[in-house]
PDB file of C-alpha atoms in Angstrom:
ATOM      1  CA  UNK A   1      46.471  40.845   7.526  1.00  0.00           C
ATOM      2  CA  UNK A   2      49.716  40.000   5.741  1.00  0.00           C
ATOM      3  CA  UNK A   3      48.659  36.753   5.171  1.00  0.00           C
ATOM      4  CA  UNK A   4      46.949  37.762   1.677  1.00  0.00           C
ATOM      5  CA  UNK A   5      50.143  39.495   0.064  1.00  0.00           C
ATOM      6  CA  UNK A   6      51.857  38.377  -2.153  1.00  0.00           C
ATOM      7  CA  UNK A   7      55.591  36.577  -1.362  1.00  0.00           C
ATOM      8  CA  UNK A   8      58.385  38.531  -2.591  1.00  0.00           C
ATOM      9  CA  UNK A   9      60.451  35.777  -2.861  1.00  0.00           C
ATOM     10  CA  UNK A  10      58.004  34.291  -5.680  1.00  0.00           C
ATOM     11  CA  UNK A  11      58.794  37.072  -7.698  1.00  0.00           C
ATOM     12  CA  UNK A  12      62.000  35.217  -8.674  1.00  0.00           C
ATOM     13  CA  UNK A  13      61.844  33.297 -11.358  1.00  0.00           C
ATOM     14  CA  UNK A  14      60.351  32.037 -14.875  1.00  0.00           C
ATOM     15  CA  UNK A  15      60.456  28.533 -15.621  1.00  0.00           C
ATOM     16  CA  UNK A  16      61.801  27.715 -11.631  1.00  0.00           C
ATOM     17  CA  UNK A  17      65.341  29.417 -12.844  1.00  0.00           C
ATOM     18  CA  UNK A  18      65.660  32.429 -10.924  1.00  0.00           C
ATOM     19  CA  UNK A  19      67.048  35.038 -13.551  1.00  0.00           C
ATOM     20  CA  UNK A  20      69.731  37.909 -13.177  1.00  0.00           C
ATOM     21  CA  UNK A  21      71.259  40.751 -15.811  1.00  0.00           C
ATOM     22  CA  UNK A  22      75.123  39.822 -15.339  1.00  0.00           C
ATOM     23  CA  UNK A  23      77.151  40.993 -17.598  1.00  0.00           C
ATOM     24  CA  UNK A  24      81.112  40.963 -18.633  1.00  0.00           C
ATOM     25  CA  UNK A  25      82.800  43.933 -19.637  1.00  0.00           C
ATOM     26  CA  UNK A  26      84.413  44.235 -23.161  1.00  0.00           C
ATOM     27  CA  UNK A  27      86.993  46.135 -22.333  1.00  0.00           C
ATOM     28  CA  UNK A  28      89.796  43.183 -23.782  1.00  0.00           C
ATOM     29  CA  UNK A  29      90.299  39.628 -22.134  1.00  0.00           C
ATOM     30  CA  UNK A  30      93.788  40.711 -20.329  1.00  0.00           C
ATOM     31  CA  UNK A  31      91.957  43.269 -18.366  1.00  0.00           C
ATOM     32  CA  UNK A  32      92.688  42.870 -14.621  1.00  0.00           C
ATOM     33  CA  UNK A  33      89.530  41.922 -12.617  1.00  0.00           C
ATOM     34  CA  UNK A  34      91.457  41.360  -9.210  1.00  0.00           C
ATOM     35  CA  UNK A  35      95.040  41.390  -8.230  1.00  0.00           C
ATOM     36  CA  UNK A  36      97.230  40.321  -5.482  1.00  0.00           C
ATOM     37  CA  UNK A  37     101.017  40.208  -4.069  1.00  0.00           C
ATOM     38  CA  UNK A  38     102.894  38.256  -6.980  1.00  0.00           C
ATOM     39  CA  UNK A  39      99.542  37.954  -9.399  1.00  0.00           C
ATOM     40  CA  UNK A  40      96.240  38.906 -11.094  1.00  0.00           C
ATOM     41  CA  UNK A  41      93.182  37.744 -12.380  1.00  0.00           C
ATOM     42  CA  UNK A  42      92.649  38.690 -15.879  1.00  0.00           C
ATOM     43  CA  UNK A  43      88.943  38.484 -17.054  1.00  0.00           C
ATOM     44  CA  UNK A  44      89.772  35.645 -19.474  1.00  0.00           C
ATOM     45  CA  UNK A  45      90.562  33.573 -16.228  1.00  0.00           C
ATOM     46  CA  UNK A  46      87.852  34.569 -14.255  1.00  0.00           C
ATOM     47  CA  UNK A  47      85.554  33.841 -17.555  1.00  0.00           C
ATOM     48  CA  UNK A  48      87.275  30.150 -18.392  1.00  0.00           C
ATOM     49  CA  UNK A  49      86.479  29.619 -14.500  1.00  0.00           C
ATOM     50  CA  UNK A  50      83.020  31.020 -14.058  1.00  0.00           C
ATOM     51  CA  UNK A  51      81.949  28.742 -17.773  1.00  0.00           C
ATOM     52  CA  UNK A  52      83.362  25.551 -15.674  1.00  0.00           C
ATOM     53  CA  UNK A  53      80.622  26.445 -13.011  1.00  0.00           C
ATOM     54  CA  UNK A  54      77.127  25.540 -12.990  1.00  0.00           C
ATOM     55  CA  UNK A  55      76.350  29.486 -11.555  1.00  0.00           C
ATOM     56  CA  UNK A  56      78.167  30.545 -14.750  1.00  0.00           C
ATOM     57  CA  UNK A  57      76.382  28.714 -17.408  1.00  0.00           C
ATOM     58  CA  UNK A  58      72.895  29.650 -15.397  1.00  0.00           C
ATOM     59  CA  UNK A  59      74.203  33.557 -15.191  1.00  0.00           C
ATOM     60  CA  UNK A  60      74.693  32.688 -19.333  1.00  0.00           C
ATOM     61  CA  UNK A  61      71.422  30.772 -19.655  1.00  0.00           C
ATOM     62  CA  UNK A  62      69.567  33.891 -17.982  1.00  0.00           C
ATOM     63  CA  UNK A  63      70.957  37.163 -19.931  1.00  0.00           C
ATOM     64  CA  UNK A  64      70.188  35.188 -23.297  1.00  0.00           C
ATOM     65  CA  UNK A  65      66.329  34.537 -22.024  1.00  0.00           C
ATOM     66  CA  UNK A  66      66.085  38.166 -20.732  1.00  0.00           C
ATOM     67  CA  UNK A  67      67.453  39.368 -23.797  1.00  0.00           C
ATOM     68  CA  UNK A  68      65.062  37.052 -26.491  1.00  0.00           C
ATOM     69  CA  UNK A  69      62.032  38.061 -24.111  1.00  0.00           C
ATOM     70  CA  UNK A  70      62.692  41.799 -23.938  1.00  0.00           C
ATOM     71  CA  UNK A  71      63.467  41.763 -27.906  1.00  0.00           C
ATOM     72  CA  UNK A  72      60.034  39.920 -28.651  1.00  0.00           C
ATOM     73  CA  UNK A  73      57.946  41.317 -25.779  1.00  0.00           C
ATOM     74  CA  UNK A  74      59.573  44.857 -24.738  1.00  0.00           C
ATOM     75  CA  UNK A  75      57.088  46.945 -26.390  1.00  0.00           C
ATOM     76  CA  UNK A  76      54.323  45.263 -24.256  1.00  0.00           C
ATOM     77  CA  UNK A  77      56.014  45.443 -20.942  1.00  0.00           C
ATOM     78  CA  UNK A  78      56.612  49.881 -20.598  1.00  0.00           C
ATOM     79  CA  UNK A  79      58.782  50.874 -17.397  1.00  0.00           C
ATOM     80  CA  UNK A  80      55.359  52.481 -16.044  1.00  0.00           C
ATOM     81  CA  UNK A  81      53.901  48.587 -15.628  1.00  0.00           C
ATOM     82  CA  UNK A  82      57.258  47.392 -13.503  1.00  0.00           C
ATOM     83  CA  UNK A  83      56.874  50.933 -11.875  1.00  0.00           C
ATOM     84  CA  UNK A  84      53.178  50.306 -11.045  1.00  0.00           C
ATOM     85  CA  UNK A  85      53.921  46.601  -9.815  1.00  0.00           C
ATOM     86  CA  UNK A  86      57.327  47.382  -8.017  1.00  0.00           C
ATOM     87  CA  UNK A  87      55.413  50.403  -6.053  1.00  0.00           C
ATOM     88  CA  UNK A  88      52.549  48.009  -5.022  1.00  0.00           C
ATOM     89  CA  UNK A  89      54.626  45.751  -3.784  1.00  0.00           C
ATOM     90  CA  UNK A  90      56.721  48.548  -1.395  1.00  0.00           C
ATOM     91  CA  UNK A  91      53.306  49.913  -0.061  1.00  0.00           C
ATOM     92  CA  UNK A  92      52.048  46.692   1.003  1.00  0.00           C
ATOM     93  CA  UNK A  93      55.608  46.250   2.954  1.00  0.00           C
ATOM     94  CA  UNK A  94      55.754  49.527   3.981  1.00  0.00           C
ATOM     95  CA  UNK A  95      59.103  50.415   6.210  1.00  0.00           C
ATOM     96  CA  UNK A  96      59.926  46.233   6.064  1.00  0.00           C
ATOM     97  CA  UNK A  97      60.382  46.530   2.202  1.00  0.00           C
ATOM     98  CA  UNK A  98      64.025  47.204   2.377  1.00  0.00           C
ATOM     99  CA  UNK A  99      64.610  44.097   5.078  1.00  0.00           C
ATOM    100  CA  UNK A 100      62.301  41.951   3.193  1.00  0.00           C
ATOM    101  CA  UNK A 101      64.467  42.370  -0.100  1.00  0.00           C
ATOM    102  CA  UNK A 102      67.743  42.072   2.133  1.00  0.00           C
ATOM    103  CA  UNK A 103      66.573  38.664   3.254  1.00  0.00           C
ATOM    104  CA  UNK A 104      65.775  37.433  -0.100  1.00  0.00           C
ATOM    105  CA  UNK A 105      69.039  38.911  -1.042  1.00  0.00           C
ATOM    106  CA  UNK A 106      67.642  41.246  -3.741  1.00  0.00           C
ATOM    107  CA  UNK A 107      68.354  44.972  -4.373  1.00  0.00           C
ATOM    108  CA  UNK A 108      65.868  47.040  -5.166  1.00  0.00           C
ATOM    109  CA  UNK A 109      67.266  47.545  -9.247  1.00  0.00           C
ATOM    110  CA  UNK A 110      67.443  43.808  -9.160  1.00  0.00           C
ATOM    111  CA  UNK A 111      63.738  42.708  -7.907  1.00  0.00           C
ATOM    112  CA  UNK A 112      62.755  45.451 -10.564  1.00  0.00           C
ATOM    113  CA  UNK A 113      64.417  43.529 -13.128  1.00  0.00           C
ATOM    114  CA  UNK A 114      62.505  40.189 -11.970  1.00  0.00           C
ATOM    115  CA  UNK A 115      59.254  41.745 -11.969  1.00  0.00           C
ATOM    116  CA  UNK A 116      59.907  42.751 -15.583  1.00  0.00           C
ATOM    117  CA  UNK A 117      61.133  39.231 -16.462  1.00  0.00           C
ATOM    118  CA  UNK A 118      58.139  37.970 -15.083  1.00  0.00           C
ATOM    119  CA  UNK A 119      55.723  40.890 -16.915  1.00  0.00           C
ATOM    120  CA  UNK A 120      57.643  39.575 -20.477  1.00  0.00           C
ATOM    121  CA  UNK A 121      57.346  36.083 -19.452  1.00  0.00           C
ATOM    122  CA  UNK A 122      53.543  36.385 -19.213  1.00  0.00           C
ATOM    123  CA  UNK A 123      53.280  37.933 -22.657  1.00  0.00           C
ATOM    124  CA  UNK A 124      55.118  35.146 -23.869  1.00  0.00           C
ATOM    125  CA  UNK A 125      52.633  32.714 -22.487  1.00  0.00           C
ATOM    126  CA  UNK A 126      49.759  34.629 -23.190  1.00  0.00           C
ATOM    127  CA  UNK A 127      50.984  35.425 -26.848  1.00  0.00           C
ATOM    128  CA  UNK A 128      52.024  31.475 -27.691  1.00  0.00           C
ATOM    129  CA  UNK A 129      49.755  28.943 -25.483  1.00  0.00           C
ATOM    130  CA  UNK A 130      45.767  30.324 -25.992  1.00  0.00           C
ATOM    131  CA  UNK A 131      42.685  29.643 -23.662  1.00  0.00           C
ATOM    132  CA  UNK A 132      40.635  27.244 -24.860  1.00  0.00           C
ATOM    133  CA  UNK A 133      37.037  27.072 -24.937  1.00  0.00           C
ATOM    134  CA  UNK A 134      36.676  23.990 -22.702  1.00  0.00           C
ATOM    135  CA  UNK A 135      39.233  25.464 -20.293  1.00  0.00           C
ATOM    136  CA  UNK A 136      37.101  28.795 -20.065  1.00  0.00           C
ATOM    137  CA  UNK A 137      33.820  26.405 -19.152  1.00  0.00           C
ATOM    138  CA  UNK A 138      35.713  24.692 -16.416  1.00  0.00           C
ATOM    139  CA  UNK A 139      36.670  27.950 -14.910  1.00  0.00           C
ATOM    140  CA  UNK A 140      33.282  29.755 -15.466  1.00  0.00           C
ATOM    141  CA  UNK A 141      31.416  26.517 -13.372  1.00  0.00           C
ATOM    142  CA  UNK A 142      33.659  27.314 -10.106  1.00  0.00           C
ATOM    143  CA  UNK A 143      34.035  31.561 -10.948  1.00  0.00           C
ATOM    144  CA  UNK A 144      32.639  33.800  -8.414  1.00  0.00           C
ATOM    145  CA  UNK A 145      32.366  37.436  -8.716  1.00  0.00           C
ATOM    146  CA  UNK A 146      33.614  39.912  -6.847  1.00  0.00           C
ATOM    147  CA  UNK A 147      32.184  39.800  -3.306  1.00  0.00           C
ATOM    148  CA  UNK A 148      32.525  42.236  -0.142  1.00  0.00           C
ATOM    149  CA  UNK A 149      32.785  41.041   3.425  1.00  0.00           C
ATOM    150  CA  UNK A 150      33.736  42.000   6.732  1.00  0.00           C
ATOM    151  CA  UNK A 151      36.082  40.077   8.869  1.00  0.00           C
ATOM    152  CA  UNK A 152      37.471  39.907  12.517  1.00  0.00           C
ATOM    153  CA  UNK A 153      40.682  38.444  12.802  1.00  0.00           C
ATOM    154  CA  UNK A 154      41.604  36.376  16.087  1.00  0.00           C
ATOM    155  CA  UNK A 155      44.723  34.220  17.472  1.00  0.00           C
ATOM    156  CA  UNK A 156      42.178  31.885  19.101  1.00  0.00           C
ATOM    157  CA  UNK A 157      39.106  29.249  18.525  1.00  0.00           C
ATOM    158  CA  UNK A 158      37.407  30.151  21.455  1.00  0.00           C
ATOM    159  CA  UNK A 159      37.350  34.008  21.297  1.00  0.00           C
ATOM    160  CA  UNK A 160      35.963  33.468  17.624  1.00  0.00           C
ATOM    161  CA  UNK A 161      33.285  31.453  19.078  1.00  0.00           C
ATOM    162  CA  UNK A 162      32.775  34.120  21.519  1.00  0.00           C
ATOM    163  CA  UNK A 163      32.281  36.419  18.701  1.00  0.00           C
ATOM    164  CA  UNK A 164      29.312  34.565  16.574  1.00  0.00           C
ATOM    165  CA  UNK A 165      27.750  34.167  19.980  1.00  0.00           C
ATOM    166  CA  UNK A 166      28.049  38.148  20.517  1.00  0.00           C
ATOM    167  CA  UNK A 167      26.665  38.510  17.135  1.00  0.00           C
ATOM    168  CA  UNK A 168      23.696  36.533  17.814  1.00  0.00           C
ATOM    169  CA  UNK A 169      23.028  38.285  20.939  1.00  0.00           C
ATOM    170  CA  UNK A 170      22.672  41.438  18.868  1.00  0.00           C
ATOM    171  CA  UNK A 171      26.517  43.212  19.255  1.00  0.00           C
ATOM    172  CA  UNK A 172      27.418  45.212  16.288  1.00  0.00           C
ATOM    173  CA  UNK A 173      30.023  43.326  13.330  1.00  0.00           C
ATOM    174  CA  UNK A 174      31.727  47.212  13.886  1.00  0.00           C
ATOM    175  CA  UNK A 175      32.226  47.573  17.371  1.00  0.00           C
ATOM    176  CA  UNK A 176      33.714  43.775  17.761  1.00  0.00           C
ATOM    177  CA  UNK A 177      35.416  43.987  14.991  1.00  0.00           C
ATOM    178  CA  UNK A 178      36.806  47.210  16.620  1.00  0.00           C
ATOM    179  CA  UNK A 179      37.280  45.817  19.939  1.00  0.00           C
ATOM    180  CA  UNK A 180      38.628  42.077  19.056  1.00  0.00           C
ATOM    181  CA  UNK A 181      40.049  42.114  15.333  1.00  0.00           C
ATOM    182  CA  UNK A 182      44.128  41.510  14.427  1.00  0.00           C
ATOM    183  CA  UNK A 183      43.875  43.052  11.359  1.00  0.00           C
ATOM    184  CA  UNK A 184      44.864  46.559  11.593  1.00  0.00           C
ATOM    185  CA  UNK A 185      44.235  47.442   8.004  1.00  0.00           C
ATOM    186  CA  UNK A 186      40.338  46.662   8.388  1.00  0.00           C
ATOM    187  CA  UNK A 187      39.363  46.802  12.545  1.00  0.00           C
ATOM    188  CA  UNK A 188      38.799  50.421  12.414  1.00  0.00           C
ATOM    189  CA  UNK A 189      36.745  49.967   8.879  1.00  0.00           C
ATOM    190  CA  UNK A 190      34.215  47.689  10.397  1.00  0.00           C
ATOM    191  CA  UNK A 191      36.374  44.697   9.296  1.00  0.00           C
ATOM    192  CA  UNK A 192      35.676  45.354   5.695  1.00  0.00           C
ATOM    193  CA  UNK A 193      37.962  44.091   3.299  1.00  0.00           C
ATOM    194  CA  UNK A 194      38.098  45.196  -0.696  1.00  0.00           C
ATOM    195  CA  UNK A 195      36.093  43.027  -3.142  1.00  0.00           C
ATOM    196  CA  UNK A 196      37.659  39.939  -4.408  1.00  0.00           C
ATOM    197  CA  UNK A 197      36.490  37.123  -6.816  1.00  0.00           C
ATOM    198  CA  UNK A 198      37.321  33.759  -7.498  1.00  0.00           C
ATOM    199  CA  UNK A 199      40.192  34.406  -9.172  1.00  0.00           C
ATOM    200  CA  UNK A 200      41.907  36.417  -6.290  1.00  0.00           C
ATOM    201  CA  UNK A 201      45.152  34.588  -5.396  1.00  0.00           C
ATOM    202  CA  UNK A 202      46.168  37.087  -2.259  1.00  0.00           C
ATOM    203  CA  UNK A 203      43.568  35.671   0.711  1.00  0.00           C
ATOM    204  CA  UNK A 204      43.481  31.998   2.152  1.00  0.00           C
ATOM    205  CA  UNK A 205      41.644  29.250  -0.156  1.00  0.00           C
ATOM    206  CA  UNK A 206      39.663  28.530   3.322  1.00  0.00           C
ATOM    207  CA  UNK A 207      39.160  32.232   3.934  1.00  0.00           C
ATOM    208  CA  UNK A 208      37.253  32.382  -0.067  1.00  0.00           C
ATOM    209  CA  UNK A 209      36.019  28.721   0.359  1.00  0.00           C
ATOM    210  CA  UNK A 210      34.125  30.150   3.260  1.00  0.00           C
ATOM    211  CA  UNK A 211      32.647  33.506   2.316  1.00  0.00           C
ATOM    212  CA  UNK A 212      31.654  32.662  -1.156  1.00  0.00           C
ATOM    213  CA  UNK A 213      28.971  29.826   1.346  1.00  0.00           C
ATOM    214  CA  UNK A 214      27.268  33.257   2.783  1.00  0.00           C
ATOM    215  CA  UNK A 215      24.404  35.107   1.541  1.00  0.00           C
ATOM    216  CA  UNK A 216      23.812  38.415   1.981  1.00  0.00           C
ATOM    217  CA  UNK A 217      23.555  39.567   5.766  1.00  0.00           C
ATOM    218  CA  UNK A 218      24.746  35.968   6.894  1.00  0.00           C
ATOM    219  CA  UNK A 219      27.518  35.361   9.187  1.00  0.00           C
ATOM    220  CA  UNK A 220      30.129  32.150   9.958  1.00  0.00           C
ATOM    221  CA  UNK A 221      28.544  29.873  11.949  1.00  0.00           C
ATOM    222  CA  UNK A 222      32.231  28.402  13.121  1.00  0.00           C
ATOM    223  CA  UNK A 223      35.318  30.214  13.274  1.00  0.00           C
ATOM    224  CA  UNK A 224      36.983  29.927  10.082  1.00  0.00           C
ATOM    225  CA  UNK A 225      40.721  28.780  10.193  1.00  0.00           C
ATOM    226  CA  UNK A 226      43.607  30.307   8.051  1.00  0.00           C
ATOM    227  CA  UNK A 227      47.169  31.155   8.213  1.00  0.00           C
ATOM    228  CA  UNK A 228      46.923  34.185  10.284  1.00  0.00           C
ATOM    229  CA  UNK A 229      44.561  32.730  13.136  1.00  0.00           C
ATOM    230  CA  UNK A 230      40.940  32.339  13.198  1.00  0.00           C
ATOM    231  CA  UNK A 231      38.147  34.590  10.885  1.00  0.00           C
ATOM    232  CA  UNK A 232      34.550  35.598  11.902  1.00  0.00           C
ATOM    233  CA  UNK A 233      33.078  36.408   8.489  1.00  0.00           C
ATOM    234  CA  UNK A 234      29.846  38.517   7.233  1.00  0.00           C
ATOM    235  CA  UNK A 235      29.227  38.654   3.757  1.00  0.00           C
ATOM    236  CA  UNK A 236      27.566  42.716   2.987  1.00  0.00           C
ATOM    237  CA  UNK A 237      27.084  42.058  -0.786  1.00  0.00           C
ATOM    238  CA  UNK A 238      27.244  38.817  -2.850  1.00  0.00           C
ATOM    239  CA  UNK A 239      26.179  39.459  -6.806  1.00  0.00           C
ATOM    240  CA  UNK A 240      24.615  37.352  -9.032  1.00  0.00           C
ATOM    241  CA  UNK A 241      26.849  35.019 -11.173  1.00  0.00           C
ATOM    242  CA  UNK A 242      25.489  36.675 -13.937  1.00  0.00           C
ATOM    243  CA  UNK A 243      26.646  36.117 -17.884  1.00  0.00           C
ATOM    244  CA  UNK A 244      30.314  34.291 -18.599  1.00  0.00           C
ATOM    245  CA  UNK A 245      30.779  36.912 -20.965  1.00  0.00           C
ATOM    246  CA  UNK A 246      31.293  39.923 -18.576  1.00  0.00           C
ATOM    247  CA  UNK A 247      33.689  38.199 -16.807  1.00  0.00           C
ATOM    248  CA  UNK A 248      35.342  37.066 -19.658  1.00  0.00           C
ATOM    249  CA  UNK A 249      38.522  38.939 -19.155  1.00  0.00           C
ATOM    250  CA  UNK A 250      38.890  37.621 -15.218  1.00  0.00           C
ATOM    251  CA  UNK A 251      38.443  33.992 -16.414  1.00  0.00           C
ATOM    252  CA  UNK A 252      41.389  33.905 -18.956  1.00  0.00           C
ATOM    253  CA  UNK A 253      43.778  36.251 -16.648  1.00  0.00           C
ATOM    254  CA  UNK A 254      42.823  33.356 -14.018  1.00  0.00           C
ATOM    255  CA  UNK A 255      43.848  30.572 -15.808  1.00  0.00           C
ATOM    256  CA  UNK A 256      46.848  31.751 -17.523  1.00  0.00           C
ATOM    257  CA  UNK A 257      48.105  32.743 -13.578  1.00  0.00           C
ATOM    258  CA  UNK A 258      47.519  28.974 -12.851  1.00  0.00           C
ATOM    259  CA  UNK A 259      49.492  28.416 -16.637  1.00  0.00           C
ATOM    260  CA  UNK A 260      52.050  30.735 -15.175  1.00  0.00           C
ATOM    261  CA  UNK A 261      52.439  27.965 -12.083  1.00  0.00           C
ATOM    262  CA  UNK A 262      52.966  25.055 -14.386  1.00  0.00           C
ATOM    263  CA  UNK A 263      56.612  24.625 -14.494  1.00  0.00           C
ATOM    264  CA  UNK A 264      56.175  22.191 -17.412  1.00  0.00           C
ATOM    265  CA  UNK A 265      54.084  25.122 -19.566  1.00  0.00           C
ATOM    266  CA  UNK A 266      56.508  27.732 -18.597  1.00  0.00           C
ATOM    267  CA  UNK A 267      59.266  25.545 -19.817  1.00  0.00           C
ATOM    268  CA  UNK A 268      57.703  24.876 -23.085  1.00  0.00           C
ATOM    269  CA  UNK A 269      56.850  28.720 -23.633  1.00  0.00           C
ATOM    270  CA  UNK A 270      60.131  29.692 -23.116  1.00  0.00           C
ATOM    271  CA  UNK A 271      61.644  27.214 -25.182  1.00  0.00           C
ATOM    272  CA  UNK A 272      59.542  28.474 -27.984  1.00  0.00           C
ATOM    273  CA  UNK A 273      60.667  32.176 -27.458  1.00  0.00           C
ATOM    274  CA  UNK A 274      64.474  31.048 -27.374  1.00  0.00           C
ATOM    275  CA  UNK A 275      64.061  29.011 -30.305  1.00  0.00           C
ATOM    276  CA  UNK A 276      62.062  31.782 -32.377  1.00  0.00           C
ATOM    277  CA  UNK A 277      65.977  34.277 -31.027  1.00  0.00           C
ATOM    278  CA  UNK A 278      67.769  31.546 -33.282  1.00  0.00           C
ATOM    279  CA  UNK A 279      70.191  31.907 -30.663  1.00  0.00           C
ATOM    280  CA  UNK A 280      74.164  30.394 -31.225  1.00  0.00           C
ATOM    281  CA  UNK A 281      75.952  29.774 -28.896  1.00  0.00           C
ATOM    282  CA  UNK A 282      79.899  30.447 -29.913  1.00  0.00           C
ATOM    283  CA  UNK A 283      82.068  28.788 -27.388  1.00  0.00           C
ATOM    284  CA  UNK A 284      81.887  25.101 -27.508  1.00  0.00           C
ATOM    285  CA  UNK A 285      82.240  24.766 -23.809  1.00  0.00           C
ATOM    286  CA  UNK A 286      79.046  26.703 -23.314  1.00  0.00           C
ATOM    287  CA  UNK A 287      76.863  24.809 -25.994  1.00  0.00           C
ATOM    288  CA  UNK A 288      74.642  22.986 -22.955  1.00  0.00           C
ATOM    289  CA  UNK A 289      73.511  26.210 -21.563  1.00  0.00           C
ATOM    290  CA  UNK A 290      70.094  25.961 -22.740  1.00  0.00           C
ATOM    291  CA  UNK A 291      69.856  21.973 -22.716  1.00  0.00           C
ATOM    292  CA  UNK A 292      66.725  22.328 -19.917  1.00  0.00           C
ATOM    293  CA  UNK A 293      64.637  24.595 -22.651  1.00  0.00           C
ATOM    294  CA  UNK A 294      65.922  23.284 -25.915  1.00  0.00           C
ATOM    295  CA  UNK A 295      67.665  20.181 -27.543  1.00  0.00           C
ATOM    296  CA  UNK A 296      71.570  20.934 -28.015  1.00  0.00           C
ATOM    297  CA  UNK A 297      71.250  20.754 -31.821  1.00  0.00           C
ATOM    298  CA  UNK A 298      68.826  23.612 -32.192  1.00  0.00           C
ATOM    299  CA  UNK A 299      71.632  26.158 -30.671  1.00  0.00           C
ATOM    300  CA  UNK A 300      74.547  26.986 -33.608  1.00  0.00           C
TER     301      UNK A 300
END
């Protein structure tokens, strides 16, 4: 059911710039970078060129946010956390990882580097904008806690239908979910699917809208619609609400992933972290390079 996993392609970017690690070598401005019959390229031309471009001052923009992130963050972000995440991602993709970082036009060193860009840029956020109180109250009236359910996945309406109506009649939710479900990962597991909460951002907003309705035992009454087709859905254990604070902890980490959405927030956080690197910028041509985060008189 690939329809809960998470985009690789959204694994991109902080702030909506999509970051890289270039680098230019030191090795001495009249070193040849290319040559031809009759000429070269010396790096000093290919750097007075590449500043002119817009891809040049963004490759610029992104090694100096990297760099202030990973020098005020690093020690919170270990190689074992982008090892964890990166790994995650490759089992859910399985044998399409490679082609599915190919067509995003990522290697695998560079979506590594992204994911720990994105790990530092969270720390940032979570270390300079705080939760607040009334923010916490709004999320604890719509929270839900983890809940387990069984599913059976279908292209069509009408064999969905069919399904509830089986169900009525007394079939077993294992042996149609067996016999009808899409969703290799769960049709041999009695359509069971791990326990998710409110705060899970993998499955459909219909597909949670829906179960979180059930009670224990209870099934859909109407084919539920999502991305991947049509859902039959049987809730086996619902929980009570119980107290905010014992789900404290899922609360914040929910809204500070809907902070992490918020272009505008992002923006802000970073320019904080850039202007706590009291970064200067040397070359006069280049002095714009971080007009989208920060004013062009707060970079020397």
């Amino acid at each position: 059911m690939k329809s809960y996993m998470k985009k690789i392609a959204a694994v991109v970017a902080v702030a909506g710039v999509a970051l890289s690690t270039a680098a230019c070598s030191n090795s001495g401005s009249n070193a040849t970078v290319a040559s031809y019959k009759g000429g070269k390229i010396t790096q000093q031309q290919y750097y007075d060129e590449m500043k002119k471009s817009q891809a040049g001052k963004s490759a610029l923009a992104n090694m100096i946010i990297n760099r202030a992130l990973e020098q005020q963050y690093g020690k919170y972000v270990s190689s074992k956390k982008v090892d964890k995440q990166y790994n995650n991602y490759k089992k859910q993709y399985g044998s399409q990882f490679s082609a599915v970082l190919q067509q995003n036009g990522m290697t695998a060193s560079a979506f590594k580097q992204n994911l720990k860009t994105n790990l530092l840029s969270e720390q940032a956020l979570k270390h300079i904008k705080k939760v607040s109180k009334k923010q916490e109250q709004q999320a604890w009236k719509n929270y839900q806690p983890k809940v387990t359910v069984q599913h059976i996945l279908v292209a069509k309406k009408s064999t969905a239908e069919s399904i509830i109506k089986q169900l009525k009649d007394g079939k077993s939710f294992k042996s149609l979910a067996k016999k009808y479900s899409l969703d290799t990962a769960t049709k041999n597991k009695a359509g069971k699917l791990p326990a998710f909460d409110s705060t899970d951002n993998t499955l459909d907003s219909s597909f949670k809208s829906a179960a979180f309705k059930l009670k224990n035992g209870e099934v859909t009454s109407t084919p539920v619609k999502s991305q991947s087709g049509y859902h039959v859905i049987k809730m086996i254990n619902r929980p009570a609400k119980g107290k905010f604070a014992d789900h404290k902890k899922a609360i914040d980490d929910q809204i500070y992933a809907s902070m992490a959405q918020d272009q505008a927030t992002m923006k802000d956080v970073i320019a904080t972290v850039l202007k706590r690197a009291d970064v200067s910028i040397k070359d006069n041509d280049l002095k714009d390079v971080l007009s989208a985060y920060v004013s062009t008189g707060t970079t020397k």
